[in-house]
Short mmCIF file of C-alpha atoms in Angstrom, two decimals:
data_model
loop_
_atom_site.label_atom_id
_atom_site.label_comp_id
_atom_site.label_asym_id
_atom_site.label_seq_id
_atom_site.Cartn_x
_atom_site.Cartn_y
_atom_site.Cartn_z
CA MET A 1 122.08 143.47 189.57
CA LYS A 2 118.47 144.61 189.49
CA LYS A 3 119.47 147.80 187.71
CA MET A 4 121.35 145.78 185.11
CA ILE A 5 118.31 143.61 184.48
CA ILE A 6 116.09 146.68 184.21
CA TYR A 7 118.52 148.41 181.86
CA THR A 8 118.72 145.23 179.76
CA LEU A 9 114.92 144.97 179.52
CA VAL A 10 114.56 148.64 178.68
CA GLY A 11 117.31 148.38 176.08
CA PHE A 12 115.66 145.32 174.57
CA MET A 13 112.30 147.12 174.41
CA ILE A 14 113.87 150.16 172.77
CA LEU A 15 115.68 147.95 170.26
CA THR A 16 112.47 146.06 169.49
CA LEU A 17 110.62 149.33 169.02
CA CYS A 18 113.30 150.60 166.66
CA VAL A 19 113.20 147.40 164.62
CA MET A 20 109.41 147.54 164.40
CA THR A 21 109.53 151.18 163.37
CA PHE A 22 112.09 150.40 160.67
CA LEU A 23 110.00 147.51 159.36
CA CYS A 24 106.87 149.66 159.29
CA VAL A 25 108.71 152.32 157.30
CA GLU A 26 109.98 149.69 154.85
CA VAL A 27 106.49 148.21 154.42
CA LEU A 28 105.01 151.65 153.76
CA SER A 29 107.78 152.40 151.28
CA LEU A 30 107.19 149.10 149.51
CA GLN A 31 103.46 149.77 149.37
CA ARG A 32 104.10 153.19 147.82
CA GLN A 33 106.29 151.56 145.17
CA ILE A 34 103.58 149.02 144.43
CA ASP A 35 100.96 151.79 144.17
CA GLU A 36 103.21 153.80 141.87
CA LEU A 37 103.85 150.77 139.69
CA SER A 38 100.14 149.98 139.49
CA SER A 39 99.42 153.57 138.61
CA HIS A 40 102.14 153.56 135.97
CA VAL A 41 100.85 150.33 134.44
CA ALA A 42 97.28 151.60 134.30
CA THR A 43 98.35 154.92 132.85
CA SER A 44 100.60 153.28 130.29
CA GLN A 45 97.63 151.50 128.77
CA GLU A 46 96.16 154.73 127.36
CA VAL A 47 96.81 154.88 123.64
CA ASP A 48 95.16 157.25 121.22
CA ASN A 49 96.06 155.25 118.13
CA PRO A 50 95.01 151.56 118.11
CA GLU A 51 98.03 150.80 115.92
CA GLN A 52 100.26 151.76 118.84
CA MET A 53 99.50 148.67 120.85
CA VAL A 54 100.29 148.53 124.53
CA GLU A 55 102.91 145.85 125.15
CA ASP A 56 102.04 142.85 127.33
CA SER A 57 105.70 142.10 128.04
CA TYR A 58 105.54 142.61 131.80
CA LEU A 59 102.94 139.86 131.94
CA ASP A 60 104.42 137.32 129.54
CA ASP A 61 106.34 135.26 132.06
CA LEU A 62 104.23 136.09 135.11
CA TYR A 63 101.13 134.49 133.66
CA LYS A 64 102.52 131.63 131.69
CA VAL A 65 100.37 128.54 132.16
CA ASP A 66 101.98 125.51 133.73
CA ASN A 67 99.77 122.43 133.64
CA ALA A 68 101.24 119.15 134.82
CA GLU A 69 98.68 117.18 132.80
CA ASN A 70 100.03 118.83 129.68
CA GLU A 71 103.63 117.76 130.21
CA ALA A 72 105.07 115.98 127.20
CA LYS A 73 106.01 112.34 127.47
CA GLU A 74 108.30 110.29 125.28
CA GLY A 75 106.61 109.52 121.99
CA ASP A 76 104.14 112.43 122.14
CA ILE A 77 103.69 114.46 118.97
CA PRO A 78 103.88 118.15 119.92
CA MET A 79 100.74 120.10 119.07
CA VAL A 80 101.81 123.70 118.46
CA TYR A 81 99.44 126.61 118.05
CA LEU A 82 101.06 129.79 116.77
CA THR A 83 99.03 132.80 117.93
CA PHE A 84 99.51 136.43 116.96
CA ASP A 85 98.15 139.34 119.02
CA ASP A 86 97.62 143.04 118.32
CA GLY A 87 97.08 142.98 114.54
CA PRO A 88 96.24 143.53 111.87
CA SER A 89 99.13 145.66 110.67
CA ASP A 90 101.38 145.68 107.64
CA ASN A 91 103.31 142.84 109.28
CA THR A 92 100.17 140.70 109.32
CA ASN A 93 100.26 140.39 105.55
CA LYS A 94 103.95 139.46 105.65
CA ILE A 95 103.18 136.77 108.22
CA LEU A 96 100.27 135.49 106.15
CA ASP A 97 102.58 135.25 103.13
CA ILE A 98 105.03 133.12 105.10
CA LEU A 99 102.30 130.88 106.50
CA ASP A 100 100.97 130.39 102.98
CA ASP A 101 104.44 129.46 101.70
CA TYR A 102 104.69 126.71 104.31
CA ASN A 103 101.01 125.72 104.18
CA VAL A 104 100.69 126.42 107.90
CA LYS A 105 97.56 127.68 109.67
CA ALA A 106 97.69 129.92 112.75
CA THR A 107 95.45 131.97 115.03
CA PHE A 108 95.15 135.76 115.04
CA PHE A 109 93.71 137.57 118.06
CA VAL A 110 92.90 140.91 116.48
CA VAL A 111 92.09 144.38 117.77
CA GLY A 112 90.03 147.17 116.28
CA GLN A 113 91.62 148.83 113.27
CA ASP A 114 90.39 151.05 110.45
CA THR A 115 88.64 148.64 108.07
CA SER A 116 89.22 150.97 105.13
CA LYS A 117 92.92 150.28 105.62
CA TYR A 118 92.98 146.81 107.17
CA GLY A 119 89.69 145.26 106.09
CA ASP A 120 91.47 143.07 103.56
CA ALA A 121 93.82 141.78 106.27
CA TYR A 122 90.89 140.73 108.49
CA ARG A 123 89.31 138.98 105.52
CA ARG A 124 92.54 137.40 104.38
CA ILE A 125 93.05 135.76 107.79
CA VAL A 126 89.70 134.03 107.41
CA ASP A 127 89.83 133.35 103.67
CA GLU A 128 93.18 131.58 103.97
CA GLY A 129 91.93 129.19 106.63
CA HIS A 130 93.35 130.74 109.80
CA THR A 131 91.40 131.22 113.02
CA ILE A 132 90.39 134.74 113.94
CA GLY A 133 89.75 135.66 117.56
CA MET A 134 89.21 138.79 119.63
CA HIS A 135 91.88 140.66 121.57
CA SER A 136 89.59 143.57 122.54
CA TYR A 137 88.77 146.54 120.34
CA SER A 138 90.75 149.32 121.99
CA HIS A 139 93.43 147.40 123.94
CA LYS A 140 93.11 150.16 126.55
CA TYR A 141 93.32 148.38 129.89
CA SER A 142 91.92 151.24 131.96
CA GLU A 143 88.78 151.30 129.81
CA ILE A 144 88.26 147.61 129.15
CA TYR A 145 88.75 146.52 132.75
CA SER A 146 87.06 149.45 134.48
CA SER A 147 83.71 147.63 134.75
CA LYS A 148 81.72 144.73 133.36
CA GLU A 149 79.72 147.17 131.26
CA SER A 150 82.87 148.68 129.72
CA PHE A 151 84.30 145.24 129.04
CA GLU A 152 81.13 144.08 127.31
CA ALA A 153 80.86 147.27 125.26
CA ASP A 154 84.42 146.75 124.00
CA TYR A 155 83.74 143.04 123.41
CA ASN A 156 80.66 143.81 121.33
CA LYS A 157 82.59 146.33 119.29
CA ILE A 158 85.39 143.96 118.28
CA HIS A 159 82.99 141.03 117.83
CA ASP A 160 80.75 143.05 115.51
CA LEU A 161 83.71 144.41 113.55
CA ILE A 162 84.94 140.89 112.86
CA LEU A 163 81.45 139.63 112.02
CA GLU A 164 80.64 142.50 109.68
CA THR A 165 84.06 142.44 108.00
CA THR A 166 84.62 138.69 107.64
CA GLY A 167 81.26 137.04 108.31
CA VAL A 168 82.78 135.03 111.18
CA ASP A 169 80.90 134.89 114.49
CA THR A 170 84.06 134.21 116.47
CA LYS A 171 83.87 132.81 119.98
CA TYR A 172 87.58 132.91 120.81
CA TYR A 173 89.05 135.63 123.02
CA ARG A 174 92.41 136.57 124.46
CA PHE A 175 92.46 139.04 127.31
CA PRO A 176 94.89 141.92 126.85
CA GLY A 177 97.54 141.09 129.42
CA GLY A 178 96.22 137.56 129.88
CA SER A 179 93.42 136.28 132.09
CA SER A 180 95.43 136.78 135.28
CA ASN A 181 96.32 140.42 134.82
CA ILE A 182 95.87 142.61 137.89
CA VAL A 183 95.54 145.96 136.17
CA GLY A 184 91.79 146.45 136.28
CA LYS A 185 89.54 147.75 139.02
CA CYS A 186 87.41 144.59 138.95
CA SER A 187 88.31 140.97 139.57
CA MET A 188 89.05 139.12 136.34
CA SER A 189 86.38 136.62 137.33
CA VAL A 190 83.81 139.31 136.42
CA PHE A 191 85.05 139.38 132.84
CA ILE A 192 85.56 135.62 132.64
CA ASN A 193 81.96 135.10 133.73
CA SER A 194 80.88 137.56 131.06
CA LEU A 195 82.63 135.46 128.41
CA ASN A 196 81.12 132.28 129.85
CA GLU A 197 77.66 133.82 129.54
CA LYS A 198 78.33 134.44 125.84
CA GLY A 199 79.72 130.97 125.22
CA THR A 200 83.11 132.47 124.38
CA VAL A 201 86.33 130.60 125.17
CA TYR A 202 89.42 132.54 126.20
CA TYR A 203 92.96 131.37 125.56
CA ASP A 204 96.12 132.29 127.43
CA TRP A 205 99.53 130.89 126.44
CA ASN A 206 102.15 128.54 127.83
CA VAL A 207 105.03 129.40 125.50
CA VAL A 208 106.33 132.93 124.91
CA SER A 209 108.53 133.98 122.04
CA GLY A 210 109.77 137.07 123.82
CA ASP A 211 108.78 139.42 121.00
CA ALA A 212 106.82 141.63 123.41
CA THR A 213 109.63 142.25 125.87
CA SER A 214 111.66 145.42 126.05
CA ARG A 215 114.76 143.41 125.15
CA ALA A 216 115.40 143.34 121.41
CA PHE A 217 115.64 139.62 120.74
CA THR A 218 117.08 138.62 117.39
CA ALA A 219 115.07 136.36 115.11
CA ASP A 220 117.26 133.40 116.07
CA GLU A 221 116.73 134.12 119.76
CA LEU A 222 112.96 134.22 119.28
CA VAL A 223 113.16 130.80 117.62
CA ASP A 224 115.31 129.43 120.44
CA ASN A 225 112.90 130.82 123.05
CA VAL A 226 110.01 128.96 121.49
CA MET A 227 111.82 125.71 120.75
CA SER A 228 113.16 125.47 124.29
CA ASP A 229 109.60 125.39 125.63
CA VAL A 230 107.49 123.54 123.06
CA VAL A 231 109.34 120.33 123.85
CA LYS A 232 107.90 120.48 127.38
CA TYR A 233 104.22 120.25 126.45
CA LYS A 234 101.77 118.11 124.55
CA THR A 235 99.89 121.28 123.60
CA SER A 236 101.80 124.53 123.19
CA VAL A 237 100.04 127.83 122.63
CA VAL A 238 102.78 130.20 121.51
CA LEU A 239 102.47 133.93 122.08
CA PHE A 240 103.61 136.14 119.21
CA HIS A 241 102.60 139.63 118.12
CA ASP A 242 101.99 140.94 114.61
CA ALA A 243 101.99 144.66 115.36
CA SER A 244 103.78 147.01 112.98
CA ASN A 245 107.02 147.03 115.01
CA LYS A 246 107.47 143.25 115.15
CA ASP A 247 109.89 142.83 112.27
CA ALA A 248 111.96 140.27 114.18
CA THR A 249 108.85 138.10 114.48
CA VAL A 250 108.41 138.15 110.72
CA GLU A 251 112.05 137.23 110.23
CA ALA A 252 111.89 134.44 112.82
CA LEU A 253 108.76 132.75 111.51
CA PRO A 254 110.21 130.76 108.57
CA LYS A 255 113.07 129.50 110.73
CA LEU A 256 110.65 128.51 113.48
CA ILE A 257 108.33 126.63 111.15
CA GLU A 258 111.26 124.70 109.73
CA LYS A 259 112.51 123.83 113.21
CA LEU A 260 109.05 122.68 114.29
CA ASN A 261 108.72 120.55 111.15
CA GLU A 262 112.10 118.97 111.84
CA ALA A 263 110.91 118.17 115.38
CA GLY A 264 107.82 116.44 114.01
CA ALA A 265 105.42 118.95 115.52
CA MET A 266 101.91 119.51 114.23
CA ILE A 267 101.27 123.24 113.69
CA LEU A 268 97.57 123.95 113.96
CA PRO A 269 95.04 126.77 114.27
CA ILE A 270 92.88 126.95 117.38
CA THR A 271 89.54 125.17 116.94
CA ASP A 272 86.81 123.86 119.20
CA ASP A 273 88.87 120.67 119.57
CA THR A 274 91.98 122.44 120.85
CA THR A 275 93.04 121.81 124.44
CA VAL A 276 92.14 125.01 126.27
CA ILE A 277 95.17 126.71 127.78
CA GLN A 278 94.16 129.06 130.57
CA SER A 279 96.05 130.53 133.48
CA VAL A 280 95.94 128.42 136.63
CA ASN A 281 95.99 131.64 138.69
CA VAL A 282 92.41 132.59 137.87
CA VAL A 283 89.66 131.63 140.33
CA GLN A 284 86.47 131.08 138.39
#
């Protein structure tokens, strides 16, 4: 009887040890996968040509803002802010043409481009009454987020480009990857504090079109993606992109504007009076 008890205890200890060993191996394997993914994400941000923008698709849903105070109630008029990241490109002018046709104003968070080629696009955004904001100069995560000094150097570069090209001293910023991205070496609070020191307001988004994802959404699907979410909020900041490969976005825009008009929404550019949409995941 004693031997049976001893054998049982020994067997239980061996089994427990095996289980613990297996779990340790799984944890280490998972950590390696996380490290590899982080490394891949950081590496994937390196682009030699600013026109070849790094996609933010892996962050679109992860960092969507969800604010209970912003939930729409019956009778609310939806306030919709169409925002376009990663331009200017040739598609920017197409989008501006459409917005002009419908007398709609939007917000463009621009990056650094060759002003000899795209200077008119920067100026056109401003001249036609849209809001221009910063989306970094290089859009290279590993550089921008490597240190406060690197972030501020990039900030100054895009800020000065906009000021010198358009005359606008813009104080609106959208972080590449959103304010909750975890790609950089520093906490995002370092960069948020830097913007606060400059009196600059950053905007995230709470509605995504899906035009940054690897899936090739049709124009109709992009419209449906937006319309399914804007009904949820009093204030909707919609994430679009106007890079050179976003033809579906251009095609979707007239249909979306018409749908929003039918729904009685107000389509507006971001101003100082706009409800600030920022990720709830950021500790400031």
